[in-house]
Amino acid sequence: PTTDLDYKVADLSLAEFGRKEIELAEHEMPGLMSIRAEYAAAQPLAGARITGSLHMTVQTAVLIETLAALGAEVRWASCNIFSTQDHAAAAVVVGPEGTPEHPRGVPVFAWKGETLEEYWWCTEQALTWANTPTGGPNMILDDGGDATVLVHKGVEYEKAGAAPSPDTADNEEHRVILELLNRTLTENPQKWTQAASEIRGVTEETTTGVHRLYEMFQAGDLLFPAINVNDSVTKSKFDNKYGCRHSLIDGINRATDTLIGGKTVVVCGYGDVGKGSAESLRGQGARVIITEIDPICALQAAMDGYQVARLEDVVETADIFITTTGNKDIILASDMARMKHQAIVGNIGHFDNEIDIAGLAAVPGIVKDEVKPQVHTWTFPDGKKLIVLSEGRLLNLGNATGHPSFVMSNSFANQTIAQIELFTKTEEYPVGVYVLPKHLDEKVARLHLDALGARLTELRPEQAAYIGVQVEGPYKPDHYRY
Ligand code: NAI
């Protein structure tokens, strides 16, 4: 039991509420809970020191407590300044056996509404371990790659003997990171190099983080192996799609309470997130227009019955705009200048560079006003207002509570299995980026069927032989796309 926990959360008195919601979530997370039961005796993560950087929600609390139940020590930060649920963070710190006066859970550094300085400080705290050989973790569990990138940048600058001056930063967040790394270079010029030397690997949650990992690997810069959790079928084809189908409209509703039915909504991007987002909006009776750059996804959107258009052709007539691309500069200030009065603008992609908020702020005479936290109006000099959600950061976590438990059970079962794989079979994973084998992906799906009352048909041996698979799977070749 930990009595001298270091942590920083909003308010430990919220822990009781958090614990109640965690208990409800556990029932909705059969994948995680059966993995907990399966590995309770074996303790495969004993000796693991996991730094997590992932939205500190109720569902993540169940993940954290699963990792701990499998033997891991854990330190946690959120991967977004607005995504923490303060009661979940408090409950994790207090732990099932602790009290707010005597917290006995896991150190968490996260609260809803961090500044960028606080955000990167929290990430640093999650990566900094006292009383260990290297002062760092030996595993990272990442969402979007911020923890992994901080370690890599730290190592790069330590090798060079200096970090660039914060004055050279191209934006505010970059300046904060450079200030942090200049400070750690002075405090301990080997901090990140030492930490990286013991890190066995990272398991990465999302499309954008995976993209960063492949880039680092291709450039020869990746320092440790990575498992791409996002591209487990039971992650990206479920969380990204059905998760966003739930939480996108939840965010819009909680933020604005605007009737979605009858409105024209532009969804930029028709990948997994775009598909789920578009479906939920259509389900509410909206007329949905898709923008895409990829002809395959554009054709899919058309065949699914959506109008496919260019933003510039519909920007003046649509009511709601949602970016889902993981790309930058999707909605520019010049686009927003052309939108209707009280058009709603929001993003559900990982980073806040899809909508040019800095460009909007630079419009001469524009006035920003807070309606409530994470909901702002921007009033142009002619009186036209736009409603911007979560300052352009992912609105399903900023304005609502992210994806619900059942879908996150799939994602986090993959995360837990990936942590066990990398931690216990380190030598089987030379530096590179891997996806979990298909039989584990199928296992995750299997763990969720009973809870939905679904009865799977069993292949007969002759049938299995006829289609060339084993009775127990895997049932599809690796190139199958689902
Ligand atoms: P994806 O790669 O499947 O889809 C993105 C789509 O955007 C692609 O089809 C691409 O062609 C399209 N696109 C790129 N540039 C574009 C442009 N200029 N205009 C229009 N379309 C464009 O990626 P996925 O999995 O859908 O993820 C998208 C983003 O959402 C990523 O940043 C990911 O990390 C994030 N994400 C967020 C979640 C959330 O809960 N908010 C959950 C899962 C993923």
Coordinates of C-alpha atoms and ligand atoms in Angstrom, one line a residue:
P1 CA 0.0 0.0 0.0
T2 CA 1.2 3.5 -0.9
T3 CA 0.8 6.1 1.7
D4 CA 3.1 8.7 0.4
L5 CA 1.7 9.0 -3.1
D6 CA 2.8 11.9 -5.2
Y7 CA -0.1 13.0 -7.5
K8 CA -1.9 16.0 -8.7
V9 CA -5.6 15.9 -9.4
A10 CA -8.4 18.4 -9.0
D11 CA -10.1 17.2 -5.9
L12 CA -9.8 13.9 -4.0
S13 CA -13.2 14.3 -2.4
L14 CA -14.6 13.4 -5.8
A15 CA -13.2 9.9 -5.3
E16 CA -16.4 8.3 -4.0
F17 CA -18.4 9.4 -7.0
G18 CA -15.5 8.2 -9.2
R19 CA -15.5 4.8 -7.6
K20 CA -19.2 4.3 -8.1
E21 CA -18.8 5.1 -11.8
I22 CA -15.8 2.8 -12.1
E23 CA -17.8 0.0 -10.5
L24 CA -20.6 0.5 -13.1
A25 CA -18.0 0.6 -15.9
E26 CA -16.4 -2.6 -14.8
H27 CA -19.5 -4.5 -15.7
E28 CA -19.5 -2.9 -19.1
M29 CA -15.9 -3.8 -19.7
P30 CA -16.0 -7.6 -19.9
G31 CA -12.8 -7.8 -22.0
L32 CA -10.7 -6.0 -19.4
M33 CA -12.3 -7.8 -16.5
S34 CA -11.8 -11.3 -18.0
I35 CA -8.2 -10.5 -18.7
R36 CA -7.9 -9.4 -15.1
A37 CA -9.3 -12.8 -14.0
E38 CA -7.2 -14.8 -16.5
Y39 CA -3.9 -13.3 -15.4
A40 CA -4.6 -12.6 -11.7
A41 CA -2.4 -15.5 -10.5
A42 CA 0.3 -15.3 -13.1
Q43 CA 1.0 -11.5 -12.5
P44 CA 2.6 -11.1 -16.0
L45 CA 3.2 -7.4 -15.4
A46 CA 5.1 -7.8 -12.1
G47 CA 8.2 -5.6 -12.4
A48 CA 6.6 -3.4 -15.0
R49 CA 6.7 0.3 -14.4
I50 CA 4.2 1.7 -16.8
T51 CA 3.9 5.4 -17.6
G52 CA 0.5 6.0 -19.2
S53 CA -0.4 9.1 -21.2
L54 CA -4.1 8.6 -22.1
H55 CA -7.3 10.5 -21.4
M56 CA -7.9 10.1 -17.7
T57 CA -11.6 9.0 -17.8
V58 CA -13.6 6.4 -15.9
Q59 CA -12.8 3.8 -18.6
T60 CA -9.1 4.5 -18.3
A61 CA -9.4 4.1 -14.6
V62 CA -10.5 0.5 -15.2
L63 CA -7.5 0.0 -17.5
I64 CA -5.1 1.4 -14.9
E65 CA -6.5 -0.8 -12.2
T66 CA -6.3 -3.8 -14.6
L67 CA -2.6 -3.1 -15.2
A68 CA -2.0 -2.8 -11.5
A69 CA -4.0 -6.0 -10.8
L70 CA -1.6 -7.8 -13.2
G71 CA 1.3 -6.7 -11.1
A72 CA 2.4 -3.4 -12.7
E73 CA 3.3 -0.2 -11.0
V74 CA 1.7 2.7 -12.9
R75 CA 2.0 6.5 -13.2
W76 CA -0.5 8.3 -15.3
A77 CA -1.1 11.6 -17.1
S78 CA -3.9 12.5 -19.5
C79 CA -3.1 13.0 -23.2
N80 CA -5.3 16.1 -23.6
I81 CA -5.8 19.2 -21.5
F82 CA -9.6 18.9 -21.4
S83 CA -10.2 15.2 -21.4
T84 CA -9.8 14.3 -17.7
Q85 CA -12.8 13.3 -15.6
D86 CA -11.8 14.7 -12.3
H87 CA -13.8 12.1 -10.3
A88 CA -12.1 9.3 -12.2
A89 CA -8.7 10.7 -11.5
A90 CA -9.5 11.1 -7.8
A91 CA -10.8 7.6 -7.5
V92 CA -7.7 6.1 -9.1
V93 CA -5.4 8.1 -6.7
V94 CA -7.5 7.1 -3.7
G95 CA -7.7 3.5 -4.9
P96 CA -10.3 0.9 -3.9
E97 CA -8.8 0.5 -0.4
G98 CA -7.8 4.1 0.3
T99 CA -9.5 7.2 1.6
P100 CA -9.1 10.8 0.4
E101 CA -7.1 11.3 3.7
H102 CA -5.0 8.2 3.0
P103 CA -4.8 7.6 -0.7
R104 CA -3.5 4.2 -1.6
G105 CA -4.0 4.0 -5.3
V106 CA -2.0 5.0 -8.4
P107 CA -0.2 8.4 -8.9
V108 CA -2.2 10.4 -11.4
F109 CA -1.2 13.8 -12.7
A110 CA -4.3 15.1 -14.5
W111 CA -7.2 17.5 -14.2
K112 CA -9.8 18.9 -16.6
G113 CA -8.6 22.3 -18.0
E114 CA -4.9 22.2 -17.7
T115 CA -2.7 24.9 -19.3
L116 CA -0.1 23.7 -21.8
E117 CA 2.6 24.2 -19.1
E118 CA 0.6 22.1 -16.7
Y119 CA -0.1 19.5 -19.3
W120 CA 3.6 18.9 -20.2
W121 CA 4.6 19.1 -16.5
C122 CA 2.0 16.3 -15.9
T123 CA 3.5 14.2 -18.7
E124 CA 7.0 14.8 -17.2
Q125 CA 5.8 13.7 -13.7
A126 CA 4.2 10.5 -15.2
L127 CA 7.6 9.7 -16.8
T128 CA 9.7 10.5 -13.7
W129 CA 10.0 7.6 -11.2
A130 CA 11.8 7.9 -7.9
N131 CA 13.9 5.2 -6.5
T132 CA 14.5 3.3 -9.7
P133 CA 17.7 2.6 -11.6
T134 CA 17.0 5.0 -14.4
G135 CA 14.5 7.3 -12.9
G136 CA 12.1 6.4 -15.7
P137 CA 9.5 3.8 -16.6
N138 CA 10.3 0.5 -18.3
M139 CA 7.0 0.6 -20.4
I140 CA 5.0 3.4 -22.0
L141 CA 1.3 3.2 -22.8
D142 CA 0.6 6.2 -25.1
D143 CA -2.3 7.8 -26.8
G144 CA -1.2 10.2 -29.5
G145 CA 2.5 9.8 -28.8
D146 CA 3.2 12.7 -26.5
A147 CA 5.0 10.7 -23.8
T148 CA 7.0 8.8 -26.5
V149 CA 7.9 11.9 -28.4
L150 CA 9.0 13.7 -25.2
V151 CA 11.4 10.9 -24.4
H152 CA 12.7 10.9 -28.0
K153 CA 13.2 14.7 -28.2
G154 CA 14.9 14.6 -24.8
V155 CA 17.4 11.9 -25.9
E156 CA 18.0 13.8 -29.2
Y157 CA 18.8 17.0 -27.4
E158 CA 20.9 15.3 -24.7
K159 CA 23.0 13.7 -27.5
A160 CA 23.4 17.1 -29.1
G161 CA 24.3 18.6 -25.7
A162 CA 21.7 21.3 -26.0
A163 CA 18.0 21.9 -26.9
P164 CA 16.9 24.7 -29.2
S165 CA 16.0 27.9 -27.6
P166 CA 12.3 28.3 -26.8
D167 CA 12.5 31.5 -28.9
T168 CA 12.8 29.4 -32.0
A169 CA 9.5 27.6 -31.3
D170 CA 6.9 27.7 -34.1
N171 CA 3.9 27.7 -31.7
E172 CA 3.0 28.0 -28.0
E173 CA 3.0 24.3 -27.3
H174 CA 6.4 23.8 -29.0
R175 CA 7.7 26.7 -26.8
V176 CA 6.5 24.9 -23.7
I177 CA 8.2 21.7 -24.7
L178 CA 11.5 23.4 -25.5
E179 CA 11.4 25.2 -22.1
L180 CA 10.8 21.9 -20.4
L181 CA 13.6 20.1 -22.2
N182 CA 16.0 23.0 -21.6
R183 CA 15.2 22.8 -17.9
T184 CA 15.7 19.0 -17.7
L185 CA 19.0 19.3 -19.6
T186 CA 20.2 21.7 -16.8
E187 CA 18.8 19.5 -14.0
N188 CA 20.0 16.2 -15.3
P189 CA 21.7 16.1 -18.8
Q190 CA 21.2 12.3 -19.0
K191 CA 17.5 12.2 -17.7
W192 CA 15.9 11.0 -20.9
T193 CA 18.8 8.9 -22.2
Q194 CA 18.9 7.0 -18.9
A195 CA 15.1 6.6 -19.0
A196 CA 15.1 5.4 -22.6
S197 CA 17.8 2.8 -21.9
E198 CA 15.4 0.8 -19.8
I199 CA 12.1 1.3 -21.8
R200 CA 11.2 -2.1 -23.3
G201 CA 8.5 -0.6 -25.5
V202 CA 5.4 1.5 -26.0
T203 CA 1.9 0.4 -26.9
E204 CA 0.1 3.2 -28.9
E205 CA -3.6 3.8 -28.8
T206 CA -4.5 6.1 -31.8
T207 CA -4.1 6.7 -35.5
T208 CA -2.1 9.9 -35.0
G209 CA 0.3 8.4 -32.5
V210 CA 0.9 5.3 -34.7
H211 CA 1.6 7.7 -37.6
R212 CA 4.3 9.4 -35.5
L213 CA 5.8 6.0 -34.6
Y214 CA 6.1 4.8 -38.2
E215 CA 7.7 8.1 -39.1
M216 CA 10.3 7.8 -36.3
F217 CA 11.0 4.2 -37.3
Q218 CA 11.4 5.0 -41.0
A219 CA 13.8 7.9 -40.0
G220 CA 15.8 5.4 -38.0
D221 CA 15.1 7.4 -34.8
L222 CA 12.8 5.0 -32.9
L223 CA 14.5 4.0 -29.7
F224 CA 12.4 1.0 -28.6
P225 CA 9.8 -1.3 -30.1
A226 CA 6.1 -0.3 -30.4
I227 CA 2.9 -2.1 -30.7
N228 CA 0.3 -0.4 -32.8
V229 CA -2.8 -1.0 -30.8
N230 CA -4.9 1.2 -33.1
D231 CA -4.7 -1.2 -36.0
S232 CA -6.0 -4.1 -34.1
V233 CA -9.3 -4.6 -35.9
T234 CA -11.0 -4.7 -32.5
K235 CA -9.6 -1.2 -31.9
S236 CA -9.9 1.0 -35.0
K237 CA -13.0 -0.7 -36.5
F238 CA -14.8 -0.4 -33.1
D239 CA -13.5 2.5 -31.0
N240 CA -12.8 4.9 -33.8
K241 CA -16.1 4.1 -35.5
Y242 CA -18.7 3.0 -33.0
G243 CA -17.1 5.0 -30.2
C244 CA -17.3 8.2 -32.2
R245 CA -20.8 7.3 -33.3
H246 CA -21.7 7.6 -29.6
S247 CA -19.5 10.3 -28.3
L248 CA -19.5 12.9 -31.2
I249 CA -23.2 13.8 -30.8
D250 CA -22.9 13.5 -27.0
G251 CA -20.3 16.2 -27.2
I252 CA -22.3 18.4 -29.5
N253 CA -25.4 17.9 -27.4
R254 CA -23.8 18.7 -24.1
A255 CA -22.0 21.7 -25.5
T256 CA -24.8 23.3 -27.4
D257 CA -28.1 21.4 -27.0
T258 CA -28.7 22.3 -30.7
L259 CA -31.2 20.1 -32.5
I260 CA -29.1 18.1 -35.0
G261 CA -32.1 16.8 -37.0
G262 CA -32.7 18.8 -40.2
K263 CA -29.3 20.6 -40.0
T264 CA -26.6 20.4 -42.6
V265 CA -23.4 19.0 -41.2
V266 CA -20.1 18.8 -42.9
V267 CA -17.8 16.0 -41.8
C268 CA -14.3 16.4 -43.0
G269 CA -12.7 13.0 -43.5
Y270 CA -14.4 9.6 -44.0
G271 CA -11.9 7.2 -42.3
D272 CA -12.9 5.2 -39.3
V273 CA -13.7 8.2 -37.1
G274 CA -15.5 10.0 -40.0
K275 CA -17.6 6.9 -40.7
G276 CA -18.9 6.7 -37.2
S277 CA -19.3 10.4 -36.9
A278 CA -21.3 10.7 -40.1
E279 CA -23.5 7.8 -39.1
S280 CA -24.4 9.3 -35.8
L281 CA -25.3 12.6 -37.3
R282 CA -27.4 11.0 -40.0
G283 CA -29.1 9.0 -37.2
Q284 CA -30.2 12.3 -35.7
G285 CA -31.7 13.3 -39.0
A286 CA -29.0 15.6 -40.2
R287 CA -28.1 16.0 -43.8
V288 CA -24.5 15.0 -43.9
I289 CA -21.9 16.2 -46.4
I290 CA -18.4 14.5 -46.5
T291 CA -15.2 16.0 -47.7
E292 CA -12.3 13.6 -48.5
I293 CA -9.0 13.6 -50.3
D294 CA -8.9 9.8 -50.8
P295 CA -10.9 8.6 -53.7
I296 CA -11.6 5.3 -52.0
C297 CA -13.0 6.9 -48.9
A298 CA -14.9 9.4 -51.0
L299 CA -16.5 6.6 -53.0
Q300 CA -17.4 4.8 -49.8
A301 CA -19.1 8.0 -48.6
A302 CA -21.0 8.3 -51.8
M303 CA -22.1 4.7 -51.8
D304 CA -23.2 5.1 -48.2
G305 CA -25.5 7.8 -49.4
Y306 CA -23.7 11.0 -48.4
Q307 CA -23.1 14.0 -50.6
V308 CA -19.3 14.4 -51.2
A309 CA -18.3 17.9 -51.7
R310 CA -15.5 20.4 -51.2
L311 CA -15.5 22.5 -48.1
E312 CA -15.4 25.7 -50.1
D313 CA -18.6 24.8 -52.0
V314 CA -20.7 24.2 -48.8
V315 CA -19.0 26.3 -46.2
E316 CA -21.6 29.1 -46.5
T317 CA -24.7 26.9 -46.1
A318 CA -23.8 24.2 -43.5
D319 CA -24.8 24.5 -39.9
I320 CA -22.2 22.3 -38.2
F321 CA -18.6 21.4 -39.2
I322 CA -16.7 18.5 -37.7
T323 CA -13.1 17.6 -38.6
T324 CA -12.0 13.9 -38.3
T325 CA -8.9 13.8 -40.5
G326 CA -5.8 13.6 -38.2
N327 CA -4.5 16.1 -40.7
K328 CA -3.8 19.8 -40.3
D329 CA -5.3 23.0 -41.6
I330 CA -8.6 21.5 -42.6
I331 CA -10.8 24.5 -41.6
L332 CA -9.0 27.7 -42.1
A333 CA -9.8 31.1 -40.7
S334 CA -10.8 32.2 -44.2
D335 CA -13.4 29.3 -44.2
M336 CA -14.8 30.3 -40.9
A337 CA -15.1 33.9 -42.1
R338 CA -17.6 32.6 -44.7
M339 CA -19.7 30.4 -42.4
K340 CA -23.3 31.2 -41.3
H341 CA -24.2 33.0 -38.1
Q342 CA -24.0 30.6 -35.2
A343 CA -22.4 27.8 -37.2
I344 CA -20.9 25.2 -34.9
V345 CA -17.3 24.2 -35.4
G346 CA -15.6 21.2 -33.7
N347 CA -12.9 18.6 -34.1
I348 CA -12.8 15.0 -33.1
G349 CA -9.3 14.2 -34.5
H350 CA -6.5 13.8 -32.1
F351 CA -4.7 17.2 -32.3
D352 CA -6.0 20.7 -32.3
N353 CA -4.4 21.8 -35.6
E354 CA -7.3 20.7 -37.8
I355 CA -9.1 24.0 -37.2
D356 CA -7.0 27.1 -37.4
I357 CA -7.9 28.7 -34.1
A358 CA -4.8 30.8 -34.1
G359 CA -5.9 32.2 -37.5
L360 CA -9.3 32.9 -36.1
A361 CA -7.9 34.7 -33.1
A362 CA -5.9 36.9 -35.5
V363 CA -8.9 38.2 -37.4
P364 CA -8.9 41.9 -36.8
G365 CA -11.7 43.0 -34.4
I366 CA -12.8 39.4 -33.5
V367 CA -14.0 38.8 -30.0
K368 CA -13.9 35.5 -28.1
D369 CA -16.4 34.9 -25.3
E370 CA -16.8 32.0 -23.0
V371 CA -20.3 30.5 -22.8
K372 CA -19.1 27.8 -20.4
P373 CA -15.9 25.9 -20.2
Q374 CA -15.0 24.4 -23.6
V375 CA -17.7 26.3 -25.4
H376 CA -16.8 29.7 -26.9
T377 CA -18.4 32.1 -29.3
W378 CA -16.2 34.1 -31.7
T379 CA -17.9 37.3 -32.9
F380 CA -16.7 38.9 -36.1
P381 CA -16.8 42.7 -36.4
D382 CA -20.0 42.5 -38.4
G383 CA -21.8 40.7 -35.5
K384 CA -21.7 37.2 -36.9
K385 CA -20.9 34.6 -34.2
L386 CA -19.4 31.1 -34.5
I387 CA -19.6 28.5 -31.8
V388 CA -16.3 26.7 -31.3
L389 CA -16.1 23.6 -29.2
S390 CA -13.2 22.7 -27.0
E391 CA -11.0 25.3 -28.6
G392 CA -10.5 23.0 -31.5
R393 CA -9.4 20.0 -29.4
L394 CA -11.2 16.7 -29.5
L395 CA -14.8 17.6 -28.6
N396 CA -16.0 14.2 -27.6
L397 CA -13.6 14.2 -24.7
G398 CA -13.6 18.0 -24.1
N399 CA -17.4 18.5 -24.2
A400 CA -18.5 15.0 -23.2
T401 CA -16.9 12.0 -21.5
G402 CA -15.4 10.2 -24.5
H403 CA -16.3 6.8 -25.7
P404 CA -18.5 4.6 -23.4
S405 CA -17.1 1.6 -21.5
F406 CA -18.1 -1.3 -23.7
V407 CA -16.2 0.0 -26.8
M408 CA -13.2 1.0 -24.6
S409 CA -13.1 -2.5 -23.2
N410 CA -12.1 -3.6 -26.7
S411 CA -9.4 -1.0 -27.1
F412 CA -8.0 -1.5 -23.6
A413 CA -8.1 -5.3 -23.8
N414 CA -5.8 -4.8 -26.8
Q415 CA -3.7 -2.3 -24.8
T416 CA -3.3 -4.7 -21.8
I417 CA -2.5 -7.7 -24.1
A418 CA 0.1 -5.5 -25.9
Q419 CA 1.7 -4.4 -22.6
I420 CA 2.0 -8.1 -21.6
E421 CA 3.4 -9.0 -25.0
L422 CA 6.1 -6.4 -25.0
F423 CA 7.0 -6.7 -21.4
T424 CA 7.2 -10.5 -21.2
K425 CA 8.5 -11.2 -24.7
T426 CA 10.8 -8.2 -25.2
E427 CA 13.5 -10.2 -27.1
E428 CA 10.9 -11.3 -29.7
Y429 CA 10.3 -7.6 -30.6
P430 CA 13.4 -5.9 -32.1
V431 CA 12.9 -2.1 -32.5
G432 CA 10.0 -1.7 -34.9
V433 CA 6.3 -1.1 -35.0
Y434 CA 4.1 -4.2 -34.7
V435 CA 0.4 -5.1 -34.7
L436 CA -0.9 -7.8 -32.4
P437 CA -1.4 -11.2 -34.1
K438 CA -4.9 -11.9 -35.4
H439 CA -5.6 -14.7 -32.9
L440 CA -5.3 -12.1 -30.1
D441 CA -7.5 -9.7 -32.0
E442 CA -10.1 -12.4 -32.3
K443 CA -9.7 -13.2 -28.6
V444 CA -10.6 -9.6 -27.7
A445 CA -13.8 -9.8 -29.9
R446 CA -14.7 -13.2 -28.4
L447 CA -14.5 -11.7 -24.8
H448 CA -17.2 -9.3 -25.7
L449 CA -19.8 -11.5 -27.4
D450 CA -21.4 -13.1 -24.3
A451 CA -22.2 -9.8 -22.8
L452 CA -24.3 -9.0 -25.8
G453 CA -26.0 -12.3 -25.9
A454 CA -24.4 -13.2 -29.2
R455 CA -23.9 -16.9 -29.9
L456 CA -21.0 -17.6 -32.3
T457 CA -21.4 -20.4 -34.8
E458 CA -18.7 -23.1 -34.5
L459 CA -16.9 -24.1 -37.6
R460 CA -17.1 -27.9 -38.3
P461 CA -13.7 -29.4 -39.1
E462 CA -14.7 -30.2 -42.7
Q463 CA -15.8 -26.6 -43.1
A464 CA -12.6 -25.3 -41.6
A465 CA -10.6 -27.5 -44.0
Y466 CA -12.7 -26.4 -47.0
I467 CA -12.0 -22.7 -46.4
G468 CA -8.4 -23.4 -45.2
V469 CA -8.5 -22.2 -41.6
Q470 CA -8.2 -23.8 -38.2
V471 CA -11.4 -24.5 -36.3
E472 CA -10.0 -22.3 -33.5
G473 CA -9.0 -19.5 -35.9
P474 CA -7.5 -17.2 -37.0
Y475 CA -10.4 -17.0 -39.5
K476 CA -9.1 -14.4 -41.9
P477 CA -5.7 -13.7 -43.7
D478 CA -3.8 -10.7 -42.4
H479 CA -4.7 -8.7 -45.5
Y480 CA -8.5 -9.0 -44.9
R481 CA -10.0 -5.6 -44.3
Y482 CA -13.3 -6.2 -42.4
Ligands
NAI1 P1 -8.2 7.5 -40.9 O1 -6.8 7.6 -41.5 O2 -8.9 6.3 -40.9 O3 -9.2 8.7 -41.4 C1 -8.8 10.0 -41.7 C2 -9.4 10.4 -43.0 O4 -9.2 11.8 -43.3 C3 -8.7 9.6 -44.2 O5 -9.7 8.9 -44.9 C4 -8.1 10.7 -45.0 O6 -8.1 10.5 -46.4 C5 -8.9 11.9 -44.7 N1 -8.3 13.2 -44.9 C6 -7.0 13.5 -44.7 N2 -6.7 14.8 -45.1 C7 -7.9 15.3 -45.5 C8 -8.4 16.6 -45.9 N3 -7.5 17.6 -46.1 N4 -9.7 16.8 -46.2 C9 -10.6 15.7 -46.0 N5 -10.2 14.5 -45.6 C10 -8.9 14.3 -45.3 O7 -8.0 8.0 -39.3 P2 -9.0 7.7 -38.2 O8 -8.7 6.4 -37.5 O9 -10.4 8.0 -38.7 O10 -8.6 8.9 -37.1 C11 -8.7 10.2 -37.4 C12 -8.2 11.1 -36.3 O11 -9.0 10.8 -35.1 C13 -6.8 10.7 -35.8 O12 -6.2 11.9 -35.4 C14 -7.0 9.8 -34.6 O13 -5.9 9.8 -33.8 C15 -8.2 10.4 -34.0 N6 -9.1 9.6 -33.2 C16 -9.9 10.3 -32.3 C17 -10.7 9.6 -31.5 C18 -11.6 10.3 -30.5 O14 -12.2 9.7 -29.6 N7 -11.7 11.6 -30.6 C19 -10.9 8.1 -31.5 C20 -10.0 7.5 -32.5 C21 -9.2 8.2 -33.3

